[in-house]
Amino acid sequence: LLIVQQEQLDGDYSKSHYVVSEAIKVLRENAHPIPFQLKHMFILLHTYHLVKTVARRGDHECTSRLLLRLVPAHIGNFPRHRFQLFISTIVECQKAGLKASSYKCAELLWSNKELRMQLEKSKFEKKVQSIIRRPNVEEEEQERSLCPITGSRISCMDLECYSSRSKELLPMCVVSGKHIVLDDFCTCPISGFAAIFSEYLAYLRGFSDVKENENAEGVDPVFQKPISVKDLSRASPEDALRYINEYNMEE
């Protein structure tokens, strides 16, 4: 963890992401519980990684929600890219109709002397000033899906279950950043991480020029190793619940 934290301070988030992902994979393969801090670090680093992937697909809603997972609460984990993350969040939230979130981030950026100096040297100064001067508190409602533990409808981006007697963690889909769902669950054949089956299929088909290509090939979203649509299979709800139980085991 100390090595990963140092890599983050140096701005090498790709290396940090690989080290954390590999550590979790090894622990899982040897049936060892995964410490909460390691899981939390993976969520942050992989969310950062997903932002670029999802943004390339033009999904502003999902991109903005991923960014809001990082900004402002966990911006300190990305010290070399604080300004870029703030700007990306402000812009993406505007595009997704999350005006209130965009305004909040714009205000926070403006109130930070160091970040404001960077803003004044950038092409985004007038845009941020305009958002602050004419605040808009409109906010599009979050997409909801069934909690895999309680069955209640929660934000698809929630990674914790608050309705159960004790707080439990919800595994994150490594393709979309959303929490998994019982009836559309799979694990990545390469990394062993959880995913939403339909999201994984769509992701791999995105590598092909042919829509609904059953032979589409791409790279897995964690280790970037070759994988095909044929390698994927939807798991049962029972398998999903078993994965959740193991995911919540800690040392």
PDB file of C-alpha atoms in Angstrom:
ATOM      1  CA  LEU A   1       0.000   0.000   0.000  1.00  0.00           C
ATOM      2  CA  LEU A   2       2.876   2.367   0.740  1.00  0.00           C
ATOM      3  CA  ILE A   3       4.346   1.701  -2.698  1.00  0.00           C
ATOM      4  CA  VAL A   4       0.972   2.378  -4.327  1.00  0.00           C
ATOM      5  CA  GLN A   5       0.505   5.591  -2.378  1.00  0.00           C
ATOM      6  CA  GLN A   6       3.947   6.793  -3.471  1.00  0.00           C
ATOM      7  CA  GLU A   7       3.137   6.003  -7.111  1.00  0.00           C
ATOM      8  CA  GLN A   8      -0.050   8.044  -6.742  1.00  0.00           C
ATOM      9  CA  LEU A   9       1.876  10.993  -5.329  1.00  0.00           C
ATOM     10  CA  ASP A  10       4.182  10.769  -8.351  1.00  0.00           C
ATOM     11  CA  GLY A  11       1.173  10.776 -10.677  1.00  0.00           C
ATOM     12  CA  ASP A  12       1.728   7.230 -11.977  1.00  0.00           C
ATOM     13  CA  TYR A  13      -1.871   6.087 -11.561  1.00  0.00           C
ATOM     14  CA  SER A  14      -1.570   3.334 -14.171  1.00  0.00           C
ATOM     15  CA  LYS A  15       1.169   1.596 -12.208  1.00  0.00           C
ATOM     16  CA  SER A  16      -0.764   2.053  -8.953  1.00  0.00           C
ATOM     17  CA  HIS A  17      -3.831   0.562 -10.628  1.00  0.00           C
ATOM     18  CA  TYR A  18      -1.880  -2.472 -11.844  1.00  0.00           C
ATOM     19  CA  VAL A  19      -0.235  -3.148  -8.462  1.00  0.00           C
ATOM     20  CA  VAL A  20      -3.536  -2.949  -6.560  1.00  0.00           C
ATOM     21  CA  SER A  21      -5.399  -5.043  -9.148  1.00  0.00           C
ATOM     22  CA  GLU A  22      -2.722  -7.743  -9.149  1.00  0.00           C
ATOM     23  CA  ALA A  23      -2.629  -7.833  -5.335  1.00  0.00           C
ATOM     24  CA  ILE A  24      -6.404  -8.334  -5.144  1.00  0.00           C
ATOM     25  CA  LYS A  25      -6.292 -11.018  -7.863  1.00  0.00           C
ATOM     26  CA  VAL A  26      -3.597 -12.975  -6.000  1.00  0.00           C
ATOM     27  CA  LEU A  27      -5.418 -12.715  -2.662  1.00  0.00           C
ATOM     28  CA  ARG A  28      -8.677 -13.900  -4.241  1.00  0.00           C
ATOM     29  CA  GLU A  29      -7.023 -16.818  -6.044  1.00  0.00           C
ATOM     30  CA  ASN A  30      -5.549 -17.956  -2.731  1.00  0.00           C
ATOM     31  CA  ALA A  31      -8.878 -17.563  -0.902  1.00  0.00           C
ATOM     32  CA  HIS A  32      -7.575 -14.775   1.337  1.00  0.00           C
ATOM     33  CA  PRO A  33      -9.852 -11.950   2.523  1.00  0.00           C
ATOM     34  CA  ILE A  34      -9.178  -8.632   0.819  1.00  0.00           C
ATOM     35  CA  PRO A  35      -8.574  -5.699   3.212  1.00  0.00           C
ATOM     36  CA  PHE A  36     -11.045  -2.828   2.932  1.00  0.00           C
ATOM     37  CA  GLN A  37      -8.304  -0.293   2.195  1.00  0.00           C
ATOM     38  CA  LEU A  38      -7.152  -2.327  -0.807  1.00  0.00           C
ATOM     39  CA  LYS A  39     -10.703  -2.602  -2.168  1.00  0.00           C
ATOM     40  CA  HIS A  40     -11.276   1.113  -1.635  1.00  0.00           C
ATOM     41  CA  MET A  41      -8.030   1.984  -3.392  1.00  0.00           C
ATOM     42  CA  PHE A  42      -8.980  -0.202  -6.350  1.00  0.00           C
ATOM     43  CA  ILE A  43     -12.378   1.497  -6.631  1.00  0.00           C
ATOM     44  CA  LEU A  44     -10.791   4.946  -6.795  1.00  0.00           C
ATOM     45  CA  LEU A  45      -8.011   3.998  -9.213  1.00  0.00           C
ATOM     46  CA  HIS A  46     -10.254   1.955 -11.487  1.00  0.00           C
ATOM     47  CA  THR A  47     -12.908   4.678 -11.492  1.00  0.00           C
ATOM     48  CA  TYR A  48     -10.212   7.120 -12.638  1.00  0.00           C
ATOM     49  CA  HIS A  49      -9.245   4.627 -15.345  1.00  0.00           C
ATOM     50  CA  LEU A  50     -12.872   4.149 -16.435  1.00  0.00           C
ATOM     51  CA  VAL A  51     -13.513   7.879 -16.859  1.00  0.00           C
ATOM     52  CA  LYS A  52     -11.465   7.973 -20.062  1.00  0.00           C
ATOM     53  CA  THR A  53     -13.006   4.777 -21.444  1.00  0.00           C
ATOM     54  CA  VAL A  54     -16.609   5.807 -20.776  1.00  0.00           C
ATOM     55  CA  ALA A  55     -16.017   9.379 -21.980  1.00  0.00           C
ATOM     56  CA  ARG A  56     -14.793   8.052 -25.345  1.00  0.00           C
ATOM     57  CA  ARG A  57     -18.182   6.356 -25.764  1.00  0.00           C
ATOM     58  CA  GLY A  58     -19.893   9.720 -25.314  1.00  0.00           C
ATOM     59  CA  ASP A  59     -21.812   8.651 -22.188  1.00  0.00           C
ATOM     60  CA  HIS A  60     -21.803  11.971 -20.311  1.00  0.00           C
ATOM     61  CA  GLU A  61     -24.195  10.742 -17.615  1.00  0.00           C
ATOM     62  CA  CYS A  62     -21.992   7.816 -16.573  1.00  0.00           C
ATOM     63  CA  THR A  63     -18.780   9.828 -17.001  1.00  0.00           C
ATOM     64  CA  SER A  64     -20.041  12.598 -14.730  1.00  0.00           C
ATOM     65  CA  ARG A  65     -21.184  10.127 -12.056  1.00  0.00           C
ATOM     66  CA  LEU A  66     -17.775   8.434 -12.118  1.00  0.00           C
ATOM     67  CA  LEU A  67     -16.040  11.789 -11.757  1.00  0.00           C
ATOM     68  CA  LEU A  68     -18.321  12.755  -8.860  1.00  0.00           C
ATOM     69  CA  ARG A  69     -17.145   9.611  -7.082  1.00  0.00           C
ATOM     70  CA  LEU A  70     -13.663  11.156  -7.113  1.00  0.00           C
ATOM     71  CA  VAL A  71     -14.373  14.900  -6.952  1.00  0.00           C
ATOM     72  CA  PRO A  72     -14.245  16.500  -4.487  1.00  0.00           C
ATOM     73  CA  ALA A  73     -14.209  13.791  -1.780  1.00  0.00           C
ATOM     74  CA  HIS A  74     -11.163  11.849  -3.014  1.00  0.00           C
ATOM     75  CA  ILE A  75      -9.352  14.452  -5.103  1.00  0.00           C
ATOM     76  CA  GLY A  76      -6.368  14.185  -2.740  1.00  0.00           C
ATOM     77  CA  ASN A  77      -5.630  10.737  -4.152  1.00  0.00           C
ATOM     78  CA  PHE A  78      -4.759  12.335  -7.496  1.00  0.00           C
ATOM     79  CA  PRO A  79      -2.512  15.257  -6.504  1.00  0.00           C
ATOM     80  CA  ARG A  80      -0.905  15.765  -9.926  1.00  0.00           C
ATOM     81  CA  HIS A  81      -4.261  15.980 -11.700  1.00  0.00           C
ATOM     82  CA  ARG A  82      -6.472  17.902  -9.299  1.00  0.00           C
ATOM     83  CA  PHE A  83      -7.110  20.758 -11.713  1.00  0.00           C
ATOM     84  CA  GLN A  84      -7.814  18.486 -14.682  1.00  0.00           C
ATOM     85  CA  LEU A  85     -10.248  16.397 -12.627  1.00  0.00           C
ATOM     86  CA  PHE A  86     -12.117  19.464 -11.387  1.00  0.00           C
ATOM     87  CA  ILE A  87     -12.436  20.867 -14.907  1.00  0.00           C
ATOM     88  CA  SER A  88     -13.515  17.516 -16.351  1.00  0.00           C
ATOM     89  CA  THR A  89     -16.153  17.165 -13.638  1.00  0.00           C
ATOM     90  CA  ILE A  90     -17.497  20.681 -14.204  1.00  0.00           C
ATOM     91  CA  VAL A  91     -17.705  20.215 -17.982  1.00  0.00           C
ATOM     92  CA  GLU A  92     -19.124  16.676 -17.955  1.00  0.00           C
ATOM     93  CA  CYS A  93     -21.741  17.552 -15.327  1.00  0.00           C
ATOM     94  CA  GLN A  94     -22.888  20.453 -17.502  1.00  0.00           C
ATOM     95  CA  LYS A  95     -23.270  18.117 -20.483  1.00  0.00           C
ATOM     96  CA  ALA A  96     -25.153  15.532 -18.395  1.00  0.00           C
ATOM     97  CA  GLY A  97     -27.589  18.038 -16.921  1.00  0.00           C
ATOM     98  CA  LEU A  98     -26.070  17.863 -13.445  1.00  0.00           C
ATOM     99  CA  LYS A  99     -26.022  21.643 -13.101  1.00  0.00           C
ATOM    100  CA  ALA A 100     -25.993  21.722  -9.295  1.00  0.00           C
ATOM    101  CA  SER A 101     -22.989  19.387  -9.095  1.00  0.00           C
ATOM    102  CA  SER A 102     -21.190  21.394 -11.764  1.00  0.00           C
ATOM    103  CA  TYR A 103     -21.815  24.608  -9.832  1.00  0.00           C
ATOM    104  CA  LYS A 104     -20.594  23.076  -6.558  1.00  0.00           C
ATOM    105  CA  CYS A 105     -17.335  21.913  -8.161  1.00  0.00           C
ATOM    106  CA  ALA A 106     -16.854  25.278  -9.882  1.00  0.00           C
ATOM    107  CA  GLU A 107     -17.218  27.056  -6.545  1.00  0.00           C
ATOM    108  CA  LEU A 108     -14.751  24.715  -4.856  1.00  0.00           C
ATOM    109  CA  LEU A 109     -12.218  25.181  -7.638  1.00  0.00           C
ATOM    110  CA  TRP A 110     -12.579  28.976  -7.488  1.00  0.00           C
ATOM    111  CA  SER A 111     -12.152  29.037  -3.700  1.00  0.00           C
ATOM    112  CA  ASN A 112      -8.804  27.227  -3.923  1.00  0.00           C
ATOM    113  CA  LYS A 113      -6.035  29.742  -4.579  1.00  0.00           C
ATOM    114  CA  GLU A 114      -3.679  27.280  -6.281  1.00  0.00           C
ATOM    115  CA  LEU A 115      -6.384  25.868  -8.545  1.00  0.00           C
ATOM    116  CA  ARG A 116      -7.729  29.327  -9.352  1.00  0.00           C
ATOM    117  CA  MET A 117      -4.265  30.381 -10.544  1.00  0.00           C
ATOM    118  CA  GLN A 118      -4.236  27.411 -12.926  1.00  0.00           C
ATOM    119  CA  LEU A 119      -7.739  28.300 -14.068  1.00  0.00           C
ATOM    120  CA  GLU A 120      -6.715  31.864 -14.895  1.00  0.00           C
ATOM    121  CA  LYS A 121      -4.046  30.481 -17.232  1.00  0.00           C
ATOM    122  CA  SER A 122      -6.444  28.103 -18.973  1.00  0.00           C
ATOM    123  CA  LYS A 123      -9.161  28.374 -21.619  1.00  0.00           C
ATOM    124  CA  PHE A 124     -11.835  27.419 -19.075  1.00  0.00           C
ATOM    125  CA  GLU A 125     -11.755  30.582 -16.952  1.00  0.00           C
ATOM    126  CA  LYS A 126     -14.737  32.312 -18.588  1.00  0.00           C
ATOM    127  CA  LYS A 127     -16.815  29.130 -18.575  1.00  0.00           C
ATOM    128  CA  VAL A 128     -16.238  28.519 -14.861  1.00  0.00           C
ATOM    129  CA  GLN A 129     -16.909  32.160 -14.008  1.00  0.00           C
ATOM    130  CA  SER A 130     -20.160  32.008 -15.983  1.00  0.00           C
ATOM    131  CA  ILE A 131     -21.301  28.929 -14.033  1.00  0.00           C
ATOM    132  CA  ILE A 132     -20.546  30.636 -10.712  1.00  0.00           C
ATOM    133  CA  ARG A 133     -22.241  33.927 -11.638  1.00  0.00           C
ATOM    134  CA  ARG A 134     -25.391  32.255 -12.920  1.00  0.00           C
ATOM    135  CA  PRO A 135     -25.916  29.285 -10.587  1.00  0.00           C
ATOM    136  CA  ASN A 136     -28.307  26.585 -11.724  1.00  0.00           C
ATOM    137  CA  VAL A 137     -29.482  24.058  -9.133  1.00  0.00           C
ATOM    138  CA  GLU A 138     -31.172  21.688 -11.589  1.00  0.00           C
ATOM    139  CA  GLU A 139     -30.004  18.089 -11.300  1.00  0.00           C
ATOM    140  CA  GLU A 140     -31.016  15.113 -13.417  1.00  0.00           C
ATOM    141  CA  GLU A 141     -32.226  12.185 -11.317  1.00  0.00           C
ATOM    142  CA  GLN A 142     -29.769   9.339 -10.978  1.00  0.00           C
ATOM    143  CA  GLU A 143     -30.344   6.073 -12.806  1.00  0.00           C
ATOM    144  CA  ARG A 144     -31.513   3.420 -10.356  1.00  0.00           C
ATOM    145  CA  SER A 145     -31.219  -0.345 -10.238  1.00  0.00           C
ATOM    146  CA  LEU A 146     -32.002  -3.075  -7.728  1.00  0.00           C
ATOM    147  CA  CYS A 147     -29.652  -3.492  -4.785  1.00  0.00           C
ATOM    148  CA  PRO A 148     -28.312  -7.069  -5.047  1.00  0.00           C
ATOM    149  CA  ILE A 149     -28.625  -7.483  -1.267  1.00  0.00           C
ATOM    150  CA  THR A 150     -31.978  -5.938  -0.311  1.00  0.00           C
ATOM    151  CA  GLY A 151     -33.744  -5.678  -3.664  1.00  0.00           C
ATOM    152  CA  SER A 152     -34.574  -2.015  -3.069  1.00  0.00           C
ATOM    153  CA  ARG A 153     -34.066   0.534  -5.846  1.00  0.00           C
ATOM    154  CA  ILE A 154     -30.880   2.536  -5.284  1.00  0.00           C
ATOM    155  CA  SER A 155     -28.556   4.651  -7.390  1.00  0.00           C
ATOM    156  CA  CYS A 156     -26.761   2.408  -9.846  1.00  0.00           C
ATOM    157  CA  MET A 157     -23.499   4.072  -8.755  1.00  0.00           C
ATOM    158  CA  ASP A 158     -23.918   3.259  -5.033  1.00  0.00           C
ATOM    159  CA  LEU A 159     -21.272   0.805  -3.859  1.00  0.00           C
ATOM    160  CA  GLU A 160     -22.619   0.399  -0.327  1.00  0.00           C
ATOM    161  CA  CYS A 161     -25.875  -1.092   0.927  1.00  0.00           C
ATOM    162  CA  TYR A 162     -27.356   1.122   3.639  1.00  0.00           C
ATOM    163  CA  SER A 163     -30.675  -0.694   3.988  1.00  0.00           C
ATOM    164  CA  SER A 164     -29.362  -3.899   5.510  1.00  0.00           C
ATOM    165  CA  ARG A 165     -28.851  -4.293   9.243  1.00  0.00           C
ATOM    166  CA  SER A 166     -25.141  -3.738   8.864  1.00  0.00           C
ATOM    167  CA  LYS A 167     -23.519  -1.779   6.057  1.00  0.00           C
ATOM    168  CA  GLU A 168     -22.265  -4.060   3.308  1.00  0.00           C
ATOM    169  CA  LEU A 169     -20.171  -3.312   0.248  1.00  0.00           C
ATOM    170  CA  LEU A 170     -21.486  -3.827  -3.267  1.00  0.00           C
ATOM    171  CA  PRO A 171     -18.921  -5.052  -5.814  1.00  0.00           C
ATOM    172  CA  MET A 172     -18.263  -2.612  -8.642  1.00  0.00           C
ATOM    173  CA  CYS A 173     -18.696  -3.560 -12.288  1.00  0.00           C
ATOM    174  CA  VAL A 174     -15.239  -3.132 -13.799  1.00  0.00           C
ATOM    175  CA  VAL A 175     -16.745  -2.087 -17.134  1.00  0.00           C
ATOM    176  CA  SER A 176     -19.219   0.600 -16.072  1.00  0.00           C
ATOM    177  CA  GLY A 177     -18.334   1.527 -12.480  1.00  0.00           C
ATOM    178  CA  LYS A 178     -21.906   0.700 -11.384  1.00  0.00           C
ATOM    179  CA  HIS A 179     -22.790  -1.798  -8.673  1.00  0.00           C
ATOM    180  CA  ILE A 180     -23.491  -5.328  -9.878  1.00  0.00           C
ATOM    181  CA  VAL A 181     -27.018  -6.727 -10.267  1.00  0.00           C
ATOM    182  CA  LEU A 182     -28.107 -10.272  -9.479  1.00  0.00           C
ATOM    183  CA  ASP A 183     -29.749 -11.198 -12.786  1.00  0.00           C
ATOM    184  CA  ASP A 184     -27.033  -9.791 -15.056  1.00  0.00           C
ATOM    185  CA  PHE A 185     -23.811 -10.829 -13.344  1.00  0.00           C
ATOM    186  CA  CYS A 186     -20.523 -12.233 -14.549  1.00  0.00           C
ATOM    187  CA  THR A 187     -16.887 -12.277 -13.574  1.00  0.00           C
ATOM    188  CA  CYS A 188     -14.087 -11.297 -15.899  1.00  0.00           C
ATOM    189  CA  PRO A 189     -12.291 -14.458 -17.134  1.00  0.00           C
ATOM    190  CA  ILE A 190      -8.984 -12.579 -17.076  1.00  0.00           C
ATOM    191  CA  SER A 191      -9.025 -10.662 -13.793  1.00  0.00           C
ATOM    192  CA  GLY A 192     -11.744 -12.391 -11.787  1.00  0.00           C
ATOM    193  CA  PHE A 193     -13.343  -9.030 -10.968  1.00  0.00           C
ATOM    194  CA  ALA A 194     -17.122  -8.595 -11.022  1.00  0.00           C
ATOM    195  CA  ALA A 195     -19.038  -7.091 -13.929  1.00  0.00           C
ATOM    196  CA  ILE A 196     -22.499  -6.546 -15.345  1.00  0.00           C
ATOM    197  CA  PHE A 197     -22.736  -9.111 -18.137  1.00  0.00           C
ATOM    198  CA  SER A 198     -24.626  -6.916 -20.628  1.00  0.00           C
ATOM    199  CA  GLU A 199     -22.218  -4.021 -20.003  1.00  0.00           C
ATOM    200  CA  TYR A 200     -19.229  -6.291 -20.660  1.00  0.00           C
ATOM    201  CA  LEU A 201     -20.769  -7.554 -23.912  1.00  0.00           C
ATOM    202  CA  ALA A 202     -21.462  -4.013 -25.120  1.00  0.00           C
ATOM    203  CA  TYR A 203     -17.937  -2.962 -24.156  1.00  0.00           C
ATOM    204  CA  LEU A 204     -16.314  -5.777 -26.169  1.00  0.00           C
ATOM    205  CA  ARG A 205     -18.605  -5.236 -29.154  1.00  0.00           C
ATOM    206  CA  GLY A 206     -17.463  -1.635 -29.117  1.00  0.00           C
ATOM    207  CA  PHE A 207     -14.093  -2.859 -30.419  1.00  0.00           C
ATOM    208  CA  SER A 208     -15.806  -4.169 -33.576  1.00  0.00           C
ATOM    209  CA  ASP A 209     -17.222  -2.281 -36.555  1.00  0.00           C
ATOM    210  CA  VAL A 210     -20.047  -4.832 -36.766  1.00  0.00           C
ATOM    211  CA  LYS A 211     -22.952  -4.295 -34.373  1.00  0.00           C
ATOM    212  CA  GLU A 212     -23.920  -7.356 -32.271  1.00  0.00           C
ATOM    213  CA  ASN A 213     -20.713  -9.105 -33.352  1.00  0.00           C
ATOM    214  CA  GLU A 214     -20.682 -12.473 -31.568  1.00  0.00           C
ATOM    215  CA  ASN A 215     -16.972 -12.891 -32.299  1.00  0.00           C
ATOM    216  CA  ALA A 216     -15.907  -9.451 -31.092  1.00  0.00           C
ATOM    217  CA  GLU A 217     -12.531  -9.287 -29.416  1.00  0.00           C
ATOM    218  CA  GLY A 218     -11.022  -6.618 -27.224  1.00  0.00           C
ATOM    219  CA  VAL A 219      -9.041  -6.255 -24.019  1.00  0.00           C
ATOM    220  CA  ASP A 220     -10.245  -6.785 -20.484  1.00  0.00           C
ATOM    221  CA  PRO A 221     -10.829  -3.505 -18.588  1.00  0.00           C
ATOM    222  CA  VAL A 222      -8.454  -4.261 -15.713  1.00  0.00           C
ATOM    223  CA  PHE A 223      -5.248  -5.792 -17.112  1.00  0.00           C
ATOM    224  CA  GLN A 224      -5.753  -4.916 -20.798  1.00  0.00           C
ATOM    225  CA  LYS A 225      -5.268  -8.527 -21.909  1.00  0.00           C
ATOM    226  CA  PRO A 226      -6.988 -10.013 -25.000  1.00  0.00           C
ATOM    227  CA  ILE A 227     -10.512 -11.325 -24.457  1.00  0.00           C
ATOM    228  CA  SER A 228     -13.417 -12.345 -26.698  1.00  0.00           C
ATOM    229  CA  VAL A 229     -17.197 -12.213 -26.340  1.00  0.00           C
ATOM    230  CA  LYS A 230     -17.076 -16.025 -26.481  1.00  0.00           C
ATOM    231  CA  ASP A 231     -15.075 -16.040 -23.230  1.00  0.00           C
ATOM    232  CA  LEU A 232     -17.953 -14.450 -21.294  1.00  0.00           C
ATOM    233  CA  SER A 233     -20.871 -16.212 -19.648  1.00  0.00           C
ATOM    234  CA  ARG A 234     -23.682 -14.917 -17.445  1.00  0.00           C
ATOM    235  CA  ALA A 235     -23.527 -16.305 -13.902  1.00  0.00           C
ATOM    236  CA  SER A 236     -26.504 -17.191 -11.714  1.00  0.00           C
ATOM    237  CA  PRO A 237     -27.941 -14.926  -8.982  1.00  0.00           C
ATOM    238  CA  GLU A 238     -26.641 -17.491  -6.488  1.00  0.00           C
ATOM    239  CA  ASP A 239     -23.123 -17.028  -7.867  1.00  0.00           C
ATOM    240  CA  ALA A 240     -23.538 -13.264  -7.565  1.00  0.00           C
ATOM    241  CA  LEU A 241     -24.607 -13.533  -3.902  1.00  0.00           C
ATOM    242  CA  ARG A 242     -21.675 -15.840  -3.197  1.00  0.00           C
ATOM    243  CA  TYR A 243     -19.320 -13.285  -4.755  1.00  0.00           C
ATOM    244  CA  ILE A 244     -20.848 -10.498  -2.629  1.00  0.00           C
ATOM    245  CA  ASN A 245     -20.412 -12.535   0.562  1.00  0.00           C
ATOM    246  CA  GLU A 246     -16.771 -13.250  -0.244  1.00  0.00           C
ATOM    247  CA  TYR A 247     -16.249  -9.602  -1.203  1.00  0.00           C
ATOM    248  CA  ASN A 248     -17.418  -8.521   2.253  1.00  0.00           C
ATOM    249  CA  MET A 249     -15.035 -10.831   4.098  1.00  0.00           C
ATOM    250  CA  GLU A 250     -12.182  -8.918   5.710  1.00  0.00           C
ATOM    251  CA  GLU A 251      -9.118  -9.792   7.710  1.00  0.00           C
TER     252      GLU A 251
END
